[in-house]
Amino acid sequence: KERSCCATRTNETATKYTSMTPEYLFPHHIVLGYIVLWALAELVAASIWPIRKSCKKISLLHCIVAFIVSSVWLIRRIWLDGDGGEGGSGLDAALHNFELPGTLEHHVVSLSFAYFIVDMPFAIAFHPTFIVHHAICIVAFAAIQGYWKYLPESTPFYMDFMSWDTTPSPPTEYKHKFFKFLNKSAKETTDSSEHIDMPLQLLMGGVNGVFNLWMAELGGVFFHINRALEDTDMELPSRGLFLFMFTFTRCFVWPTYLFHLFRSATDSDATHFHKVSMVLETGLFLTNLNFLYKNIAPIWKTGRLIPGKPKGFHRKWLDRHPLCKRIAGLFLRKEKITMSHDSSGSSIPADVGIDPPADDELLKK
């Protein structure tokens, strides 16, 4: 396995690269390629739909693709590769392991990194709510790939984890493979000690990034399903499923995940990267809680799952779906879900007036 091939860097090599900021071998074309790909997708979508709708279509595409590839990575890591890796054992250590460039993990990180870069101008123009979210994601994915080393050393965000003594060194055979991939000649790869000694930029915390992406998109998939089913007969159940999955991932799965990050960041051998991960992950978690609150608050205020719908909408829908009505009866009073009939035979809510009008100002927020 490529991940298990990383060996500990020798003290001589570590000293050599600690005294200066070296150039690293790294496949920057992977990120650049995905940026071009997402930019083309945005242009194609904008030529088919209005600009706002095209943004939603590309967001849906990213959500589906990111969830699929991160799920494949998760299955491969747990069932095929196991939960080991360099730098320790257990989930706390695995979240901040090193990874070789060009792997599936790197492609998953680069895919979403490029998407958020391309989508940021649209967020600024049309969806200001997502500006902070996109900014945190961009900064986090950049840190994972080591791009913070290009910042001025005087800034508090500067970090070059390749210069740390604890950073492993990729095996020589992987460097040869990497040179050949970059169309280097076999002679140059074999004979040039200068190129062989040049360090290969690793990824750090890729497990953290990809697992976070999978966890976030698990709720995001149901959000896009709900948005796709608006004004259809399945809008009401899809809305309920979205809120359930989003609440479950944000209020149960994510806090458990944060616990491991906090524990690793406060450990005695925690690095600057551990603390950075904790801060960025906490910020991302808070932005998701804010989004969840904006979806839950109107429901709490109006007592209706879809506050914008007219009075009696929910009861009429339940009358058309007896099974769902029986399930709802396990949690709600009968008068809340039952339609009665007036003298003319028209159906009216059993408790006319029990549903307060939707708060338009709250919904606009």
Tab-separated table of C-alpha atoms in Angstrom:
chain	number	residue	atom	x	y	z
A	1	LYS	CA	0.000	0.000	0.000
A	2	GLU	CA	1.312	3.439	-0.903
A	3	ARG	CA	0.402	5.035	2.416
A	4	SER	CA	2.244	2.428	4.441
A	5	CYS	CA	5.423	2.908	2.376
A	6	CYS	CA	6.266	6.276	3.968
A	7	ALA	CA	9.361	5.995	6.177
A	8	THR	CA	10.679	8.379	8.812
A	9	ARG	CA	12.925	11.095	7.403
A	10	THR	CA	16.556	10.932	8.497
A	11	ASN	CA	17.935	13.671	10.755
A	12	GLU	CA	20.393	14.730	8.057
A	13	THR	CA	17.681	15.323	5.483
A	14	ALA	CA	15.441	17.024	8.026
A	15	THR	CA	18.228	19.448	9.014
A	16	LYS	CA	18.965	20.169	5.390
A	17	TYR	CA	15.413	21.286	4.610
A	18	THR	CA	14.626	22.970	7.922
A	19	SER	CA	17.214	25.690	7.409
A	20	MET	CA	15.558	26.992	4.261
A	21	THR	CA	12.255	26.935	2.454
A	22	PRO	CA	12.772	24.336	-0.280
A	23	GLU	CA	10.975	23.755	-3.530
A	24	TYR	CA	8.702	20.741	-3.431
A	25	LEU	CA	7.565	18.362	-6.094
A	26	PHE	CA	3.775	18.505	-6.206
A	27	PRO	CA	1.128	17.820	-8.894
A	28	HIS	CA	-0.399	21.304	-8.988
A	29	HIS	CA	-2.000	20.345	-12.305
A	30	ILE	CA	-4.578	18.262	-10.404
A	31	VAL	CA	-6.083	21.311	-8.687
A	32	LEU	CA	-5.722	23.483	-11.801
A	33	GLY	CA	-7.412	20.810	-13.913
A	34	TYR	CA	-10.405	20.639	-11.592
A	35	ILE	CA	-10.646	24.442	-11.547
A	36	VAL	CA	-10.844	24.458	-15.349
A	37	LEU	CA	-13.388	21.618	-15.247
A	38	TRP	CA	-15.699	23.417	-12.786
A	39	ALA	CA	-15.327	26.706	-14.676
A	40	LEU	CA	-16.412	25.002	-17.902
A	41	ALA	CA	-19.323	23.382	-16.088
A	42	GLU	CA	-20.428	26.789	-14.791
A	43	LEU	CA	-20.262	28.253	-18.310
A	44	VAL	CA	-22.248	25.386	-19.817
A	45	ALA	CA	-24.893	25.601	-17.092
A	46	ALA	CA	-25.146	29.391	-17.486
A	47	SER	CA	-25.769	28.939	-21.223
A	48	ILE	CA	-28.709	26.606	-20.497
A	49	TRP	CA	-30.374	28.137	-17.415
A	50	PRO	CA	-30.572	31.603	-15.825
A	51	ILE	CA	-27.479	32.389	-13.782
A	52	ARG	CA	-29.052	31.789	-10.372
A	53	LYS	CA	-30.549	28.481	-11.441
A	54	SER	CA	-27.302	27.414	-13.083
A	55	CYS	CA	-25.488	27.956	-9.765
A	56	LYS	CA	-27.947	25.592	-8.076
A	57	LYS	CA	-27.437	22.993	-10.798
A	58	ILE	CA	-23.643	23.044	-10.388
A	59	SER	CA	-24.031	22.949	-6.610
A	60	LEU	CA	-26.181	19.830	-7.010
A	61	LEU	CA	-23.593	18.295	-9.333
A	62	HIS	CA	-20.790	18.924	-6.845
A	63	CYS	CA	-22.852	17.530	-3.992
A	64	ILE	CA	-23.571	14.279	-5.848
A	65	VAL	CA	-20.030	13.808	-7.178
A	66	ALA	CA	-18.381	14.703	-3.856
A	67	PHE	CA	-20.659	12.362	-1.923
A	68	ILE	CA	-20.034	9.456	-4.316
A	69	VAL	CA	-16.236	9.764	-4.459
A	70	SER	CA	-15.908	10.407	-0.716
A	71	SER	CA	-18.132	7.363	-0.060
A	72	VAL	CA	-15.896	5.251	-2.301
A	73	TRP	CA	-12.874	6.533	-0.390
A	74	LEU	CA	-14.533	5.741	2.945
A	75	ILE	CA	-15.442	2.199	1.900
A	76	ARG	CA	-11.959	1.605	0.542
A	77	ARG	CA	-10.271	2.920	3.667
A	78	ILE	CA	-12.401	1.052	6.197
A	79	TRP	CA	-13.042	-2.257	4.474
A	80	LEU	CA	-10.058	-2.622	2.145
A	81	ASP	CA	-7.170	-0.628	3.598
A	82	GLY	CA	-8.157	-0.723	7.256
A	83	ASP	CA	-7.906	2.208	9.661
A	84	GLY	CA	-4.158	2.279	9.950
A	85	GLY	CA	-1.765	4.670	8.314
A	86	GLU	CA	1.314	6.634	9.115
A	87	GLY	CA	1.856	8.598	12.245
A	88	GLY	CA	-0.092	6.513	14.722
A	89	SER	CA	-3.187	4.437	15.168
A	90	GLY	CA	-6.765	5.173	16.054
A	91	LEU	CA	-9.129	7.852	14.753
A	92	ASP	CA	-7.393	10.759	16.494
A	93	ALA	CA	-4.101	9.979	14.762
A	94	ALA	CA	-5.701	8.998	11.436
A	95	LEU	CA	-7.389	12.397	11.079
A	96	HIS	CA	-3.985	14.051	10.742
A	97	ASN	CA	-2.025	11.394	8.873
A	98	PHE	CA	0.173	12.173	5.909
A	99	GLU	CA	-0.806	11.066	2.423
A	100	LEU	CA	1.032	10.819	-0.882
A	101	PRO	CA	-0.022	13.161	-3.709
A	102	GLY	CA	-1.936	11.793	-6.659
A	103	THR	CA	-3.978	9.345	-4.570
A	104	LEU	CA	-7.773	9.102	-4.463
A	105	GLU	CA	-7.726	11.098	-1.241
A	106	HIS	CA	-5.839	13.906	-2.994
A	107	HIS	CA	-8.280	13.941	-5.911
A	108	VAL	CA	-11.289	14.140	-3.583
A	109	VAL	CA	-9.732	17.086	-1.724
A	110	SER	CA	-8.731	18.844	-4.967
A	111	LEU	CA	-12.163	18.303	-6.520
A	112	SER	CA	-13.948	20.222	-3.764
A	113	PHE	CA	-11.111	22.733	-3.307
A	114	ALA	CA	-11.476	23.722	-6.970
A	115	TYR	CA	-15.280	23.858	-6.761
A	116	PHE	CA	-15.294	26.298	-3.845
A	117	ILE	CA	-12.748	28.515	-5.599
A	118	VAL	CA	-14.864	28.660	-8.761
A	119	ASP	CA	-18.154	29.071	-6.880
A	120	MET	CA	-16.922	31.828	-4.542
A	121	PRO	CA	-17.698	34.710	-6.994
A	122	PHE	CA	-21.259	33.385	-7.366
A	123	ALA	CA	-21.610	33.148	-3.585
A	124	ILE	CA	-20.495	36.768	-3.258
A	125	ALA	CA	-22.902	37.919	-5.969
A	126	PHE	CA	-26.006	35.827	-5.233
A	127	HIS	CA	-25.665	33.879	-1.969
A	128	PRO	CA	-23.810	35.957	0.659
A	129	THR	CA	-24.844	33.441	3.327
A	130	PHE	CA	-22.307	30.980	1.917
A	131	ILE	CA	-19.322	33.346	1.734
A	132	VAL	CA	-17.976	32.405	5.172
A	133	HIS	CA	-18.625	28.719	4.513
A	134	HIS	CA	-16.765	28.778	1.177
A	135	ALA	CA	-13.879	30.787	2.644
A	136	ILE	CA	-13.367	28.291	5.480
A	137	CYS	CA	-13.455	25.365	3.040
A	138	ILE	CA	-10.905	26.998	0.721
A	139	VAL	CA	-8.531	27.782	3.582
A	140	ALA	CA	-8.887	24.264	5.017
A	141	PHE	CA	-8.297	22.436	1.727
A	142	ALA	CA	-5.325	24.706	1.008
A	143	ALA	CA	-3.823	23.807	4.393
A	144	ILE	CA	-4.232	20.082	3.719
A	145	GLN	CA	-2.266	20.376	0.464
A	146	GLY	CA	0.486	22.473	2.027
A	147	TYR	CA	-0.303	25.719	0.196
A	148	TRP	CA	0.064	27.732	3.388
A	149	LYS	CA	3.832	27.570	2.922
A	150	TYR	CA	3.476	30.159	0.140
A	151	LEU	CA	2.235	32.756	2.635
A	152	PRO	CA	4.739	35.233	4.124
A	153	GLU	CA	6.486	33.706	7.110
A	154	SER	CA	5.539	36.744	9.214
A	155	THR	CA	1.830	35.893	8.972
A	156	PRO	CA	0.267	33.715	11.698
A	157	PHE	CA	-1.126	31.434	8.993
A	158	TYR	CA	2.258	30.454	7.581
A	159	MET	CA	2.917	26.740	7.940
A	160	ASP	CA	5.355	24.400	6.196
A	161	PHE	CA	4.771	20.986	7.731
A	162	MET	CA	7.282	19.455	5.309
A	163	SER	CA	10.076	21.079	7.332
A	164	TRP	CA	9.072	19.343	10.561
A	165	ASP	CA	11.310	16.584	11.883
A	166	THR	CA	8.266	14.363	12.365
A	167	THR	CA	7.232	14.537	8.707
A	168	PRO	CA	7.811	11.205	6.933
A	169	SER	CA	9.690	10.958	3.666
A	170	PRO	CA	8.110	9.270	0.616
A	171	PRO	CA	9.889	6.139	-0.635
A	172	THR	CA	12.373	6.577	-3.452
A	173	GLU	CA	10.417	4.282	-5.784
A	174	TYR	CA	7.387	6.566	-5.465
A	175	LYS	CA	9.555	9.557	-6.396
A	176	HIS	CA	10.695	7.691	-9.516
A	177	LYS	CA	7.094	6.985	-10.391
A	178	PHE	CA	6.236	10.626	-9.810
A	179	PHE	CA	9.086	11.835	-12.056
A	180	LYS	CA	7.957	9.548	-14.856
A	181	PHE	CA	4.421	10.872	-14.499
A	182	LEU	CA	5.784	14.382	-15.017
A	183	ASN	CA	7.505	13.175	-18.207
A	184	LYS	CA	10.993	13.266	-16.723
A	185	SER	CA	13.585	11.179	-18.534
A	186	ALA	CA	14.583	7.883	-16.975
A	187	LYS	CA	18.216	8.996	-16.901
A	188	GLU	CA	17.444	12.226	-15.084
A	189	THR	CA	15.292	10.388	-12.603
A	190	THR	CA	17.920	7.777	-11.873
A	191	ASP	CA	21.158	9.745	-11.980
A	192	SER	CA	20.314	13.201	-10.711
A	193	SER	CA	20.824	13.140	-6.959
A	194	GLU	CA	19.692	16.740	-6.835
A	195	HIS	CA	16.225	15.809	-8.061
A	196	ILE	CA	16.071	12.657	-5.964
A	197	ASP	CA	16.843	14.664	-2.838
A	198	MET	CA	14.203	17.267	-3.677
A	199	PRO	CA	11.336	16.582	-1.240
A	200	LEU	CA	7.935	15.492	-2.466
A	201	GLN	CA	5.152	17.603	-1.007
A	202	LEU	CA	2.810	15.417	1.033
A	203	LEU	CA	-0.753	16.029	2.131
A	204	MET	CA	-1.513	16.340	5.830
A	205	GLY	CA	-4.922	15.772	7.383
A	206	GLY	CA	-6.492	14.527	4.163
A	207	VAL	CA	-8.536	12.001	6.132
A	208	ASN	CA	-9.924	14.892	8.141
A	209	GLY	CA	-10.875	16.779	4.986
A	210	VAL	CA	-12.435	13.887	3.087
A	211	PHE	CA	-14.392	12.528	6.057
A	212	ASN	CA	-15.695	16.034	6.759
A	213	LEU	CA	-16.728	16.328	3.117
A	214	TRP	CA	-18.568	12.994	3.248
A	215	MET	CA	-20.318	13.934	6.483
A	216	ALA	CA	-21.361	17.354	5.162
A	217	GLU	CA	-22.610	16.055	1.822
A	218	LEU	CA	-24.601	13.306	3.553
A	219	GLY	CA	-26.926	16.068	4.740
A	220	GLY	CA	-26.394	18.135	1.600
A	221	VAL	CA	-27.693	15.388	-0.697
A	222	PHE	CA	-31.079	15.473	1.029
A	223	PHE	CA	-31.114	19.279	0.870
A	224	HIS	CA	-30.725	19.155	-2.912
A	225	ILE	CA	-33.300	16.368	-3.204
A	226	ASN	CA	-35.766	18.552	-1.318
A	227	ARG	CA	-34.977	21.532	-3.517
A	228	ALA	CA	-35.412	19.413	-6.654
A	229	LEU	CA	-38.843	18.215	-5.477
A	230	GLU	CA	-40.252	21.657	-4.698
A	231	ASP	CA	-43.876	22.133	-5.849
A	232	THR	CA	-44.335	18.394	-6.343
A	233	ASP	CA	-46.341	15.882	-4.341
A	234	MET	CA	-43.132	14.663	-2.682
A	235	GLU	CA	-42.032	18.078	-1.411
A	236	LEU	CA	-43.419	17.561	2.091
A	237	PRO	CA	-41.736	14.194	2.856
A	238	SER	CA	-38.488	15.278	1.197
A	239	ARG	CA	-38.491	18.375	3.401
A	240	GLY	CA	-38.939	16.263	6.506
A	241	LEU	CA	-36.201	13.837	5.410
A	242	PHE	CA	-33.798	16.703	4.712
A	243	LEU	CA	-34.369	18.262	8.132
A	244	PHE	CA	-33.971	14.900	9.847
A	245	MET	CA	-30.692	14.032	8.088
A	246	PHE	CA	-29.307	17.547	8.418
A	247	THR	CA	-30.144	17.615	12.125
A	248	PHE	CA	-28.718	14.127	12.639
A	249	THR	CA	-25.396	14.882	10.934
A	250	ARG	CA	-24.979	18.353	12.473
A	251	CYS	CA	-26.204	17.652	15.991
A	252	PHE	CA	-25.004	14.072	16.527
A	253	VAL	CA	-22.333	12.935	14.032
A	254	TRP	CA	-20.465	16.244	13.760
A	255	PRO	CA	-20.112	16.835	17.543
A	256	THR	CA	-18.634	13.325	17.914
A	257	TYR	CA	-16.204	14.116	15.118
A	258	LEU	CA	-15.334	17.449	16.760
A	259	PHE	CA	-14.622	15.657	20.034
A	260	HIS	CA	-11.819	13.703	18.381
A	261	LEU	CA	-10.417	16.861	16.794
A	262	PHE	CA	-10.429	18.717	20.112
A	263	ARG	CA	-8.801	15.776	21.865
A	264	SER	CA	-6.037	15.532	19.272
A	265	ALA	CA	-5.492	19.322	19.301
A	266	THR	CA	-5.076	19.399	23.085
A	267	ASP	CA	-2.767	16.386	23.211
A	268	SER	CA	0.797	16.904	24.420
A	269	ASP	CA	2.311	16.209	20.994
A	270	ALA	CA	-0.226	18.301	19.062
A	271	THR	CA	1.203	20.351	16.197
A	272	HIS	CA	0.197	23.703	14.750
A	273	PHE	CA	-1.784	21.813	12.122
A	274	HIS	CA	-3.882	20.099	14.823
A	275	LYS	CA	-4.861	23.464	16.285
A	276	VAL	CA	-5.602	24.905	12.847
A	277	SER	CA	-7.873	21.946	12.083
A	278	MET	CA	-9.745	22.441	15.328
A	279	VAL	CA	-10.349	26.153	14.694
A	280	LEU	CA	-11.421	25.734	11.058
A	281	GLU	CA	-13.647	22.754	11.817
A	282	THR	CA	-15.342	24.617	14.662
A	283	GLY	CA	-16.004	27.570	12.350
A	284	LEU	CA	-17.462	25.283	9.678
A	285	PHE	CA	-19.608	23.554	12.288
A	286	LEU	CA	-21.016	26.889	13.481
A	287	THR	CA	-21.897	27.977	9.929
A	288	ASN	CA	-23.807	24.715	9.479
A	289	LEU	CA	-25.634	25.192	12.782
A	290	ASN	CA	-26.614	28.679	11.653
A	291	PHE	CA	-28.012	27.253	8.402
A	292	LEU	CA	-29.915	24.602	10.364
A	293	TYR	CA	-31.356	27.255	12.694
A	294	LYS	CA	-32.634	29.287	9.741
A	295	ASN	CA	-34.515	26.208	8.525
A	296	ILE	CA	-35.850	25.158	11.941
A	297	ALA	CA	-36.852	28.581	13.325
A	298	PRO	CA	-39.794	29.187	10.921
A	299	ILE	CA	-41.137	25.705	11.674
A	300	TRP	CA	-40.912	26.310	15.402
A	301	LYS	CA	-42.636	29.678	15.033
A	302	THR	CA	-45.476	28.620	12.713
A	303	GLY	CA	-45.927	24.964	13.702
A	304	ARG	CA	-45.785	23.890	10.053
A	305	LEU	CA	-43.097	21.885	8.243
A	306	ILE	CA	-43.332	24.159	5.196
A	307	PRO	CA	-44.415	27.533	6.610
A	308	GLY	CA	-44.869	29.131	3.202
A	309	LYS	CA	-47.648	26.765	2.152
A	310	PRO	CA	-51.327	27.778	2.507
A	311	LYS	CA	-53.470	26.767	5.476
A	312	GLY	CA	-54.605	23.152	5.353
A	313	PHE	CA	-51.862	22.094	2.897
A	314	HIS	CA	-50.283	19.611	5.314
A	315	ARG	CA	-53.608	18.012	6.321
A	316	LYS	CA	-54.740	17.655	2.715
A	317	TRP	CA	-51.466	15.986	1.822
A	318	LEU	CA	-51.809	13.545	4.747
A	319	ASP	CA	-55.368	12.713	3.658
A	320	ARG	CA	-53.960	11.652	0.275
A	321	HIS	CA	-51.300	9.475	1.934
A	322	PRO	CA	-52.921	7.344	4.696
A	323	LEU	CA	-49.711	5.523	5.618
A	324	CYS	CA	-47.868	8.783	6.255
A	325	LYS	CA	-50.891	10.027	8.205
A	326	ARG	CA	-50.762	6.998	10.508
A	327	ILE	CA	-47.044	7.569	11.086
A	328	ALA	CA	-47.629	11.271	11.792
A	329	GLY	CA	-50.360	10.253	14.261
A	330	LEU	CA	-47.709	8.615	16.420
A	331	PHE	CA	-46.203	12.031	17.129
A	332	LEU	CA	-48.990	14.575	16.620
A	333	ARG	CA	-52.467	15.030	18.079
A	334	LYS	CA	-55.330	13.858	15.892
A	335	GLU	CA	-56.811	17.348	15.490
A	336	LYS	CA	-53.492	18.597	14.129
A	337	ILE	CA	-53.577	16.232	11.153
A	338	THR	CA	-57.328	15.658	10.529
A	339	MET	CA	-59.566	17.388	7.994
A	340	SER	CA	-63.263	17.890	8.921
A	341	HIS	CA	-66.130	18.828	6.604
A	342	ASP	CA	-68.479	21.794	6.739
A	343	SER	CA	-72.238	21.704	5.870
A	344	SER	CA	-71.488	22.041	2.159
A	345	GLY	CA	-69.212	19.010	2.243
A	346	SER	CA	-66.020	21.009	1.756
A	347	SER	CA	-62.960	19.882	3.638
A	348	ILE	CA	-61.598	22.288	6.206
A	349	PRO	CA	-59.003	21.889	8.935
A	350	ALA	CA	-60.475	20.420	12.115
A	351	ASP	CA	-59.061	23.317	14.115
A	352	VAL	CA	-59.430	26.308	11.840
A	353	GLY	CA	-57.037	28.985	12.891
A	354	ILE	CA	-54.644	26.689	14.686
A	355	ASP	CA	-52.016	27.251	12.003
A	356	PRO	CA	-50.696	30.811	12.396
A	357	PRO	CA	-49.751	32.679	9.237
A	358	ALA	CA	-46.150	32.348	8.166
A	359	ASP	CA	-43.826	35.065	9.370
A	360	ASP	CA	-42.685	36.588	6.069
A	361	GLU	CA	-39.817	38.500	7.604
A	362	LEU	CA	-38.473	35.351	9.289
A	363	LEU	CA	-38.755	33.363	6.066
A	364	LYS	CA	-36.843	36.033	4.146
A	365	LYS	CA	-33.954	35.597	6.541
